[in-house]
Short mmCIF file of C-alpha atoms in Angstrom, two decimals:
data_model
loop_
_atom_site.label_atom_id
_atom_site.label_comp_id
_atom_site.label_asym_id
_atom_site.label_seq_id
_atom_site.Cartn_x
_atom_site.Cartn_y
_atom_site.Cartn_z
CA UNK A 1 0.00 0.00 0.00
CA UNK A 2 1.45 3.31 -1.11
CA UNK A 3 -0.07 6.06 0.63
CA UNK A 4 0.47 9.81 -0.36
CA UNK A 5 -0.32 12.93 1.76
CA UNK A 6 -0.01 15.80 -0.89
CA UNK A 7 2.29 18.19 1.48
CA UNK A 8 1.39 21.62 -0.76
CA UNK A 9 1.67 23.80 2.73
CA UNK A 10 -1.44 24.47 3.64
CA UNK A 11 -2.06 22.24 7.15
CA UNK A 12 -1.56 19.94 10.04
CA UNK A 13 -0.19 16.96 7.96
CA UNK A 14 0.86 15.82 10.65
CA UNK A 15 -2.13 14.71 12.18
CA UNK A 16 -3.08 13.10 9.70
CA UNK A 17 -0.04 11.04 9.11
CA UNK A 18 -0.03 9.60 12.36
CA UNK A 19 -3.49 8.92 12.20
CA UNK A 20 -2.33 6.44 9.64
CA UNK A 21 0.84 5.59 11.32
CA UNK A 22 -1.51 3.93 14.65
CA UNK A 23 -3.77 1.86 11.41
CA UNK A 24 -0.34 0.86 10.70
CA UNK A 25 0.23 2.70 7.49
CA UNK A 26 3.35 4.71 6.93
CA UNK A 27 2.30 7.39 4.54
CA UNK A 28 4.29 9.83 2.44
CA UNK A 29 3.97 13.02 2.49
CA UNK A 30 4.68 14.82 -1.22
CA UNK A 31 4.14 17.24 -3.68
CA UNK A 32 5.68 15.39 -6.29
CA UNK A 33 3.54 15.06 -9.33
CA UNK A 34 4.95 11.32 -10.46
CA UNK A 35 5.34 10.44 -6.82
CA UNK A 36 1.21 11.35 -6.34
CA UNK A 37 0.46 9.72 -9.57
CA UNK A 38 2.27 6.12 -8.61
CA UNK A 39 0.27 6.30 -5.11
CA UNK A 40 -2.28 2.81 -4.59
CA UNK A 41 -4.32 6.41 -2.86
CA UNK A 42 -4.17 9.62 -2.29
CA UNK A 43 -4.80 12.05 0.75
CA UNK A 44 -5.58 15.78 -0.18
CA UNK A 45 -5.93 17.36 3.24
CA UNK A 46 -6.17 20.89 4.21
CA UNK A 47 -6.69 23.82 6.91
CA UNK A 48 -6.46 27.41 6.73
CA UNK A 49 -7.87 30.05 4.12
CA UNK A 50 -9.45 28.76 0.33
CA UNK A 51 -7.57 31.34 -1.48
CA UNK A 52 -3.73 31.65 0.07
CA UNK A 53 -4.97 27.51 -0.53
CA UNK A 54 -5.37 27.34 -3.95
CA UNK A 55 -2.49 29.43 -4.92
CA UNK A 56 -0.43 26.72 -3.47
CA UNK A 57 -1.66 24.33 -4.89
CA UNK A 58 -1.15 26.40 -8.34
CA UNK A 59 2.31 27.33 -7.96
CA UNK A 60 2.92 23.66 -7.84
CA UNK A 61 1.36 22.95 -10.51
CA UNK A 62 -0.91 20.55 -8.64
CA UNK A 63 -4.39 21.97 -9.70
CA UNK A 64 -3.74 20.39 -13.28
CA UNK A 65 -2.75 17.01 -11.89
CA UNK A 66 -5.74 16.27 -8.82
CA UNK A 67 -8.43 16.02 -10.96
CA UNK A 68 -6.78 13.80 -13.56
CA UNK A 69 -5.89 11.11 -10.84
CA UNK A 70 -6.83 7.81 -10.95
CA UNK A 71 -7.18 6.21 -7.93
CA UNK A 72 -8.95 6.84 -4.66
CA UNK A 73 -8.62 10.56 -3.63
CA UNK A 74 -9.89 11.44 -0.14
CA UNK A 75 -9.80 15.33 0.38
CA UNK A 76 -10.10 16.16 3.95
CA UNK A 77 -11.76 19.44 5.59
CA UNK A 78 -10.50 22.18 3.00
CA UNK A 79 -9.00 19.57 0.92
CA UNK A 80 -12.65 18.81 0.04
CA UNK A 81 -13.64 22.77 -0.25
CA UNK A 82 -11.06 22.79 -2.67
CA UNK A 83 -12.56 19.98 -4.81
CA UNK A 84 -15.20 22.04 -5.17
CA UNK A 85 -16.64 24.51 -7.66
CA UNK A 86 -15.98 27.38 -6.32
CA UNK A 87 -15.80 28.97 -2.58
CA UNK A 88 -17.30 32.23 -0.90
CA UNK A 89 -14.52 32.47 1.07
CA UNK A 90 -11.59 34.39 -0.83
CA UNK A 91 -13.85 34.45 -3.97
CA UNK A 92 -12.16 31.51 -4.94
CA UNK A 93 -12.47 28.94 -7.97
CA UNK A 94 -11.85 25.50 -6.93
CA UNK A 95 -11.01 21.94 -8.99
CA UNK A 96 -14.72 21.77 -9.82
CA UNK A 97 -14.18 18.23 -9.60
CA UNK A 98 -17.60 18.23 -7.40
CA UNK A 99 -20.46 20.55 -9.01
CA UNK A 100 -20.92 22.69 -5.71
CA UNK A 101 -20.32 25.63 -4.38
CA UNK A 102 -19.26 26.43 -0.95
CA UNK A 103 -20.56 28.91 1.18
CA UNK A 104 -20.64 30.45 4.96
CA UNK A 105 -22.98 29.97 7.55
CA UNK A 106 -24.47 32.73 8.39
CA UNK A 107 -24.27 34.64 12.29
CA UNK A 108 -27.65 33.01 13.20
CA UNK A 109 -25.15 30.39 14.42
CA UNK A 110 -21.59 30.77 16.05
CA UNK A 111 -18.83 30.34 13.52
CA UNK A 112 -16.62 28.49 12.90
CA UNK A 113 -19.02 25.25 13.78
CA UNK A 114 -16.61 23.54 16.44
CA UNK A 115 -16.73 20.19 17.71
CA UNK A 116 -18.82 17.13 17.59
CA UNK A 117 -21.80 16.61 15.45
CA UNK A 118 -23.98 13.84 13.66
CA UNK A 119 -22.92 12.20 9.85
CA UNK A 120 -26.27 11.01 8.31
CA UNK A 121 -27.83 9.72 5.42
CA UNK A 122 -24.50 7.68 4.62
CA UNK A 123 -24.40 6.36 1.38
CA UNK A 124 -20.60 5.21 0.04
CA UNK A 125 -18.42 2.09 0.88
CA UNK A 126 -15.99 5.17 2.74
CA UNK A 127 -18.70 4.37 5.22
CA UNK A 128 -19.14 0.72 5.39
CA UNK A 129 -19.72 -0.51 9.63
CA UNK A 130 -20.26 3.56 10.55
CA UNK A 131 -23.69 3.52 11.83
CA UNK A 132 -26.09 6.75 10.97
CA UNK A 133 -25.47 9.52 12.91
CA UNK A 134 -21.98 8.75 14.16
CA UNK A 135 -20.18 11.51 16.03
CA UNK A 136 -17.42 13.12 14.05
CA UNK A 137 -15.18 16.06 14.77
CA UNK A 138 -15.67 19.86 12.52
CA UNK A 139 -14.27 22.80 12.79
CA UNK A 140 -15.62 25.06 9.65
CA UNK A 141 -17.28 28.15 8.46
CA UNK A 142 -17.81 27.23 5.03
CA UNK A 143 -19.48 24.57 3.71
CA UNK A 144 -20.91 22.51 0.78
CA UNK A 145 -24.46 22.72 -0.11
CA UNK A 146 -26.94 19.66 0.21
CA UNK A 147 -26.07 18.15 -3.49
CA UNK A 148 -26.90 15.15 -5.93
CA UNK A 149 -23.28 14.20 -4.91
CA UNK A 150 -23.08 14.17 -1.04
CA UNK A 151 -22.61 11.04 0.47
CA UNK A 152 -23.01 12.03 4.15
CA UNK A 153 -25.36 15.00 5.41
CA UNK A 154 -24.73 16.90 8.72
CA UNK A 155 -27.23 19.21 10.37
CA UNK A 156 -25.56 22.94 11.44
CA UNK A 157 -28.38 26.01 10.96
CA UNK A 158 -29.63 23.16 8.37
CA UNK A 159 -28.74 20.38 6.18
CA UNK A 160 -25.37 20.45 4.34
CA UNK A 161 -23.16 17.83 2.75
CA UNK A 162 -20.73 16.99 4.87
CA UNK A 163 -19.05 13.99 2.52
CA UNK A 164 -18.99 13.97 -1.12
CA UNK A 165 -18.07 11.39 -3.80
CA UNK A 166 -17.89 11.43 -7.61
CA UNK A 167 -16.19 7.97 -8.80
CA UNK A 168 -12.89 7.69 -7.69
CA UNK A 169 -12.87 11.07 -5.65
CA UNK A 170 -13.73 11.14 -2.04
CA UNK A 171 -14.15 14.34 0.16
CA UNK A 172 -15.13 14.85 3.80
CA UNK A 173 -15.64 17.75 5.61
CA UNK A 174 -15.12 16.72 8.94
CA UNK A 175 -11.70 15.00 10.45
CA UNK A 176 -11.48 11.39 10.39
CA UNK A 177 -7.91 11.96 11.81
CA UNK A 178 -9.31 13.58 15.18
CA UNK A 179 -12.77 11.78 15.12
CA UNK A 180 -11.42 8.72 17.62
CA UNK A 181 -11.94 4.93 16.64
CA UNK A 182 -15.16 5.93 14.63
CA UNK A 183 -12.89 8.55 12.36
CA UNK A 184 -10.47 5.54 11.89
CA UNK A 185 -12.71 2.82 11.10
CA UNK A 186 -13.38 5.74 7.98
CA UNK A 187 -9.60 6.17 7.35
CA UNK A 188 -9.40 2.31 7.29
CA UNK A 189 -12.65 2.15 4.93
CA UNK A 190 -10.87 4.37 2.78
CA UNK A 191 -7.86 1.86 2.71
CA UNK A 192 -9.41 -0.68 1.74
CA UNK A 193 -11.54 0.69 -1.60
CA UNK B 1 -31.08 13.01 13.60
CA UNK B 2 -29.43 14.71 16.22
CA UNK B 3 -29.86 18.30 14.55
CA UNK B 4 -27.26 19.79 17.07
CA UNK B 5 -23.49 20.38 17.31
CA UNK B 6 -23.06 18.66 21.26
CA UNK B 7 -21.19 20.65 24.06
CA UNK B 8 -17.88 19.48 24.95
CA UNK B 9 -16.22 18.44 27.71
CA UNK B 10 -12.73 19.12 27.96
CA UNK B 11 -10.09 18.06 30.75
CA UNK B 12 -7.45 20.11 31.49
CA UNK B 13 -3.92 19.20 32.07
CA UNK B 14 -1.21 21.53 33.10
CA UNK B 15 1.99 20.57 31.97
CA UNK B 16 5.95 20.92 33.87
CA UNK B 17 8.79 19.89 31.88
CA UNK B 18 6.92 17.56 29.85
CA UNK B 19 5.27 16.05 32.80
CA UNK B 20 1.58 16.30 34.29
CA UNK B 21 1.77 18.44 37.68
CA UNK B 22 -1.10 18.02 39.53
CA UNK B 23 -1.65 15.30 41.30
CA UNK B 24 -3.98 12.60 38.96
CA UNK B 25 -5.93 9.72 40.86
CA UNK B 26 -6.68 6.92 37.69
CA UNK B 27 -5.72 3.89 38.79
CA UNK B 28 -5.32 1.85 35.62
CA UNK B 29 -2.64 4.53 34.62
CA UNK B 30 1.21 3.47 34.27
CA UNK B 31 2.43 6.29 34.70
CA UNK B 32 0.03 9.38 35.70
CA UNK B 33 2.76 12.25 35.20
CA UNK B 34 3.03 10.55 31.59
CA UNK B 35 0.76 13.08 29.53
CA UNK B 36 0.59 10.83 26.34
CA UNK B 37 -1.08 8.00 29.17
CA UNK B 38 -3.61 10.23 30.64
CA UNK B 39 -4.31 11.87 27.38
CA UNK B 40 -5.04 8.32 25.59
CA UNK B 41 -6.89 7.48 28.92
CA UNK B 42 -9.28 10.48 28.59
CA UNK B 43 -10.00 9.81 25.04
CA UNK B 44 -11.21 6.67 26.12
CA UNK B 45 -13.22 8.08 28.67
CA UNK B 46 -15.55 10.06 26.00
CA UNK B 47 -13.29 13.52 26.53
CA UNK B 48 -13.95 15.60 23.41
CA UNK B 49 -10.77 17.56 23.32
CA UNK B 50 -7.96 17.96 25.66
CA UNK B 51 -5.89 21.05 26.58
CA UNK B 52 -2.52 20.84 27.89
CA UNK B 53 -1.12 23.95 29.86
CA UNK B 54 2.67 24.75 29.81
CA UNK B 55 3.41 26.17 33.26
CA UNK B 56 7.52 25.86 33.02
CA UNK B 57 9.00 28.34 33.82
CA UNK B 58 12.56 27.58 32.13
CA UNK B 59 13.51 27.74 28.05
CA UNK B 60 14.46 24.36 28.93
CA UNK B 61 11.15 23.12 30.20
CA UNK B 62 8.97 25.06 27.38
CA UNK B 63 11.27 22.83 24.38
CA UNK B 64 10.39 19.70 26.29
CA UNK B 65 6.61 20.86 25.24
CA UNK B 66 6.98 20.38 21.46
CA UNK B 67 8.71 16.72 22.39
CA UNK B 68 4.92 16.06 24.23
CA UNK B 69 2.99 18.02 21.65
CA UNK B 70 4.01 15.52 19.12
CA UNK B 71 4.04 12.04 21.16
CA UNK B 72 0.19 13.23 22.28
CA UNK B 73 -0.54 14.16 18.26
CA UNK B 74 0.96 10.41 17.26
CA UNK B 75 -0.93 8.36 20.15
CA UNK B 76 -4.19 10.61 20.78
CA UNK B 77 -7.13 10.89 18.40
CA UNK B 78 -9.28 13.27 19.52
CA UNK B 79 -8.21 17.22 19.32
CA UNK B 80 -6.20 19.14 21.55
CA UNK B 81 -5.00 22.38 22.07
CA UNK B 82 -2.03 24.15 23.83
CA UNK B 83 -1.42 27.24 25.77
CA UNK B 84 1.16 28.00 27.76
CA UNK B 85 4.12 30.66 27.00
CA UNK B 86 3.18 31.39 23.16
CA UNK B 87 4.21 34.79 22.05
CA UNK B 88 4.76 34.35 18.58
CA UNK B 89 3.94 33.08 15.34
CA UNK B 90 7.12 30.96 14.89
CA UNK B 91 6.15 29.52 18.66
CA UNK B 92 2.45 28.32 16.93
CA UNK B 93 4.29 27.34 13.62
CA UNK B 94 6.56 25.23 16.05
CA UNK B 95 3.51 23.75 18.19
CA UNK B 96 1.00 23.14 15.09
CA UNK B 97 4.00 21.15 12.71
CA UNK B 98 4.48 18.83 15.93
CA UNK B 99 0.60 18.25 15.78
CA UNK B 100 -1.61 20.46 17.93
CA UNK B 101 -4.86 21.38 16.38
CA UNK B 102 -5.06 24.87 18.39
CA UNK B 103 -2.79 26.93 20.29
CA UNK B 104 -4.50 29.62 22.84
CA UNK B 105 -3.05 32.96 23.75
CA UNK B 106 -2.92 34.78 27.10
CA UNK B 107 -1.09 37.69 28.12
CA UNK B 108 0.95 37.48 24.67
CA UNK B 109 -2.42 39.17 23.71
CA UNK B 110 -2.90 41.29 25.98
CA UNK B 111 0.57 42.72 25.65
CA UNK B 112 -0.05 42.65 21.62
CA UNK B 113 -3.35 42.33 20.42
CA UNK B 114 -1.95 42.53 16.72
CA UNK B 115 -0.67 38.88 17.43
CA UNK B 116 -4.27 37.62 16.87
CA UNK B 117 -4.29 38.91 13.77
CA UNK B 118 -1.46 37.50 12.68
CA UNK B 119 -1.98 34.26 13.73
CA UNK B 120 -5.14 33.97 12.58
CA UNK B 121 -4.50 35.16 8.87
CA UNK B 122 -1.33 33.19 9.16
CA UNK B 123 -2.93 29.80 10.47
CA UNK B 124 -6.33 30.24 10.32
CA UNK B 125 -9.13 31.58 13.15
CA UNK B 126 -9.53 27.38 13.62
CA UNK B 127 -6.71 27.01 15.64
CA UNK B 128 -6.28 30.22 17.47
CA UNK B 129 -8.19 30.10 20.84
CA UNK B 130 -7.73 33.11 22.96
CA UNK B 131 -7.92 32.13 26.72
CA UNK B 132 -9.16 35.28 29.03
CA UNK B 133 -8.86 35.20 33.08
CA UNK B 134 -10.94 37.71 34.77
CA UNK B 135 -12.60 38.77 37.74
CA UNK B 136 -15.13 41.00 39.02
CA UNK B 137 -13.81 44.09 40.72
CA UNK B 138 -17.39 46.14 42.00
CA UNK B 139 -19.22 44.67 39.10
CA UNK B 140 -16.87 44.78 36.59
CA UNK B 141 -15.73 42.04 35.06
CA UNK B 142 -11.32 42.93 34.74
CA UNK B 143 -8.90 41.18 33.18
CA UNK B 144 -6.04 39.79 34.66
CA UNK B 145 -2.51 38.37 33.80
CA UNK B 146 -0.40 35.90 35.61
CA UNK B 147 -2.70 33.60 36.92
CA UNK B 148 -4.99 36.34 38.17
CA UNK B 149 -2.27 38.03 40.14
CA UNK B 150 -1.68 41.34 38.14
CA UNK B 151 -5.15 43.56 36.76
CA UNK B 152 -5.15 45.14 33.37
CA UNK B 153 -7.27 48.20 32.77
CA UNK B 154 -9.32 45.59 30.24
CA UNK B 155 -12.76 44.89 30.61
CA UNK B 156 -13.83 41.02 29.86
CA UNK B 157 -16.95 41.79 27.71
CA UNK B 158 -14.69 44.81 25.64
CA UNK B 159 -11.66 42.39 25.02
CA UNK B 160 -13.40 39.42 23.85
CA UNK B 161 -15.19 41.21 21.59
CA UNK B 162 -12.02 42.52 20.13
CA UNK B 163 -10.10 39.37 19.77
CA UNK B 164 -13.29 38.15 17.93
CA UNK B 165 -13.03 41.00 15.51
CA UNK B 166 -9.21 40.23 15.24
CA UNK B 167 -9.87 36.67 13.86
CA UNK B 168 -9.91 34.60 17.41
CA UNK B 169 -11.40 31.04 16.52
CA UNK B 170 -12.50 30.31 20.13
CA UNK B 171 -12.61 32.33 23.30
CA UNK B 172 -11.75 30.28 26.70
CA UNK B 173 -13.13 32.26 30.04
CA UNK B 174 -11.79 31.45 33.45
CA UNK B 175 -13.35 33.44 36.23
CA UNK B 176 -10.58 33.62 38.62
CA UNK B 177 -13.53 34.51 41.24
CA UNK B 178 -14.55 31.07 40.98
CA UNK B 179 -11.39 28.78 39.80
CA UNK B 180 -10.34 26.51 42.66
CA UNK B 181 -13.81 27.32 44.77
CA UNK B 182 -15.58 23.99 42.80
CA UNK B 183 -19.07 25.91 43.63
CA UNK B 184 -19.66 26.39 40.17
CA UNK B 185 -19.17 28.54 36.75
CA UNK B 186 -19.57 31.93 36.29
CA UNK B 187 -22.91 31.81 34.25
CA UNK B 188 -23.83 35.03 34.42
CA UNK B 189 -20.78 36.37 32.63
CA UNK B 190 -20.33 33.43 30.26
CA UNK B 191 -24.38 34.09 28.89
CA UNK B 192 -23.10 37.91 28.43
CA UNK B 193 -19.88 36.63 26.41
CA UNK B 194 -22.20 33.64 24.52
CA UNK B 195 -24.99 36.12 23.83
CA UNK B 196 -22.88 39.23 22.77
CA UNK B 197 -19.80 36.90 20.70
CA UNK B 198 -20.64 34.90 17.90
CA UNK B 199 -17.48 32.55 18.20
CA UNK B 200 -17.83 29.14 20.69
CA UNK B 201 -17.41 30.23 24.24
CA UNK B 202 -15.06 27.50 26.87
CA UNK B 203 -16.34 27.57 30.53
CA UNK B 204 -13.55 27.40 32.55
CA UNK B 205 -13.11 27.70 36.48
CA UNK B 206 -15.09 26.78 39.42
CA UNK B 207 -16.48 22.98 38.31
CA UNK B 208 -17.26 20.68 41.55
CA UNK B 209 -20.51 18.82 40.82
CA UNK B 210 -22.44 17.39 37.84
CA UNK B 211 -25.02 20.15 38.10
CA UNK B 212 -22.34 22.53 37.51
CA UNK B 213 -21.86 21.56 34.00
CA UNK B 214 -25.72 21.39 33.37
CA UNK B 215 -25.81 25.25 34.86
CA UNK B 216 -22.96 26.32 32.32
CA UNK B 217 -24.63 24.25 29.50
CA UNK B 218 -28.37 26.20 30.33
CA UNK B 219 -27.60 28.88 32.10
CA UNK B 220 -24.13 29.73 31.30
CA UNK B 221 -24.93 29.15 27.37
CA UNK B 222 -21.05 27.99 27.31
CA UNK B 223 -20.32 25.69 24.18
CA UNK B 224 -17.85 23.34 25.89
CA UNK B 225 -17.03 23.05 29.92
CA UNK B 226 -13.39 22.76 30.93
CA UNK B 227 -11.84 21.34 34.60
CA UNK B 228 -9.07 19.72 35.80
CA UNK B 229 -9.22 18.27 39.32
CA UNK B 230 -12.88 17.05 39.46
CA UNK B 231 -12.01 14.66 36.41
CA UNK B 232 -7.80 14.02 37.14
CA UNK B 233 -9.01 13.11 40.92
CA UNK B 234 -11.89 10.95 39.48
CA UNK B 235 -14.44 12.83 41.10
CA UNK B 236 -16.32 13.01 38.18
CA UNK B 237 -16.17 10.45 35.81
CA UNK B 238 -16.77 11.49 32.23
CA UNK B 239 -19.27 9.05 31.12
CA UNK B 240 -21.22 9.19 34.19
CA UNK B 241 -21.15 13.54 33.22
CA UNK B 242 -21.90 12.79 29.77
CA UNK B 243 -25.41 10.47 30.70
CA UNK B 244 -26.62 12.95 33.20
CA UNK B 245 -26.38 16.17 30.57
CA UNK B 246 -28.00 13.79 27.92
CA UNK B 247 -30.52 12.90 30.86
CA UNK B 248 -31.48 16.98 31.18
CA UNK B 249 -31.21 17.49 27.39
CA UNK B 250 -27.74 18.90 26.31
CA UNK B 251 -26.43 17.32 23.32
CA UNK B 252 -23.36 15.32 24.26
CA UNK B 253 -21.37 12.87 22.27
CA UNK B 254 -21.60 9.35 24.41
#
């Protein structure tokens, strides 16, 4: 199993490489086109602002290659903002690999959303053994819009998609990494597609 | 579905030289100064997020803190945050690349309230939590550095709305009235900060019983509860906290 964490600067990688480290996966972290494209899967993770984001990822040239991979791509928290159409935050245009936009919540409820809340209406072998509404760990402002391509829904001032798929792509908005043996029963699900 | 983000629960361990200080009471615990054991034992437990406090007092002590930071971030998975002696954004780049998923601010505000703005346009408003002690001088609420030892001319309600407008992710309130007293949280002033902030709102100071979490929860409008002795001493276990706030209807991850 080859595991790659694209390392483009924007996040704590770290978590999410030891997150893998305790499922017994050593995973590298890269920003090496050929190195991302030989991976068995891919981890596109990300915290911090959409814009300074996606600049990153441009300079590197790594906007072009993400939505031309292959095999299983699981973008996590921003990393799945970013696999998105387009963002209200920044004004920015994403991979458009997912046909959604992303938007803030608005001050009727505290932002960022922080903490613990319910995945539901799971749909997607990323979720195989996670029982409906399983407790998973957010901290966002943004977020994606109830779509034909969410996998997971979460409830925060109202519905949103909190997971997405389109074939081989994967994104979640919450952190598997921090979300305790639930989050890594997800990570492991993920392994094994 | 549960249509509600829960309130968390979050133990509190201070941190000397890369060891837990006060005294902890678990019994199935190897080694109870060992912060990586007590940390994997409160994840267990249900904790949602743990905060470890740096209270060295020697450069020495304080680089022993990035060697815990990232032994907690490889054997702990739930979230955790540290505070402790951060002045700068190379401290927070230090502290976040060894694996902490927030850092919190004190004084290092106070002194420069341009840091928060930094940090968060640097790292994001997720991970900076700005931690405010206060107490109430003839009704009004004053801030206070050093463990509640020296006043600024601050007023709580005035500065946390600042650090909100300067990009702070997360405010964490210890009334240093009621810290130590275990006779409950300062509800009162937390409903003020929940009511007049729009970021989440950490009760901190003064737990002792169960029904002082369900007062901060309802009456305190706090979005998570933090302690230290009442859960390191055992007198509270977590689970047995977490059934009696589902029992009175706070959303609680169990």
């Amino acid at each position: 199993m080859k595991l790659v964490i694209i390392n483009y600067g924007a996040g704590n990688i770290k978590s999410i490489q030891f997150a893998f480290k305790r499922l017994g996966v050593d995973a590298i972290l890269s920003n090496n086109p050929e190195e991302i494209k030989a991976a068995d899967k891919v981890i596109f993770p990300g915290v911090g602002e959409a814009n300074s984001a996606m600049k990153m990822l441009r300079a590197s040239g790594l906007d072009a290659l993400i939505p031309t991979l292959k095999q299983p791509v699981l973008g996590i928290c921003l990393g799945m903002q970013l696999m998105c159409k387009s963002s209200e935050e920044g004004n920015t245009k994403g991979l458009s690999i997912f046909n959604v936009a992303i938007k803030r919540f608005s001050n009727a409820v505290k932002v960022p959303q922080m903490g613990w809340n319910t995945i539901s209406d799971l749909k997607s072998p990323l979720f195989k053994d996670i029982k409906e509404d399983a407790f998973m760990y957010l901290v966002h402002s943004f977020y994606a819009e109830a779509c034909i391509e969410q996998i997971a829904t979460t409830n925060y001032e109202f519905n949103y998609a909190s997971a997405l798929q389109k074939d081989n792509f994967y994104g979640v908005q919450f952190h598997p990494e921090k979300s305790s043996v639930v989050g890594e029963q997800i990570l492991k699900n993920f392994l094994a597609l | 579905m549960t249509d509600m983000l829960t309130k968390r629960i979050i133990p509190c361990l201070d941190i000397k030289n890369g060891r837990t200080v006060k005294g902890v009471n678990f019994v199935d615990l190897r080694d109870a100064g060992d912060p990586v054991e007590l940390a994997k034992q409160y994840a267990l437990k249900g904790a949602d997020e743990l905060v470890f406090l740096d209270i060295s007092a020697t450069l020495e002590g304080r680089k022993t803190m990035h060697d815990m930071v990232l032994k907690v971030a490889e054997h702990v998975n739930i979230p955790f945050t540290v505070g402790g002696g951060i002045s700068s954004i190379e401290d927070v780049d230090a502290l976040l690349k060894c694996g902490a998923d927030k850092i919190s601010i004190n004084s290092s505000a106070v002194k420069r309230p341009e840091l928060v703005n930094e940090l968060a346009n640097k790292f994001g408003s997720q991970c900076v939590v700005v931690a405010i002690d206060a107490k109430n001088v003839d009704g009004n609420w004053i801030v206070h550095l050093a463990g509640g030892t020296i006043p600024t001319k601050l007023n709580l309600f005035d500065w946390a709305k600042e650090v909100e407008q300067r990009g702070a992710g997360e405010i964490l309130f210890t009334s240093m009235d009621n810290d130590g007293t275990k006779d409950g949280f300062a509800n009162d002033a937390l409903a003020k900060l929940s009511e007049e902030l729009n970021i989440p709102i950490i009760a901190s100071g003064g737990a002792g019983t169960i029904q002082h979490f369900v007062d901060t929860f309802k009456k305190g409008k706090a979005d998570a509860a933090l302690a230290a002795s009442v859960f390191h001493f055992g007198e509270i276990p977590i689970s047995e906290l977490k059934e009696a706030l589902k029992e009175n209807n706070i959303a609680v991850r169990l």
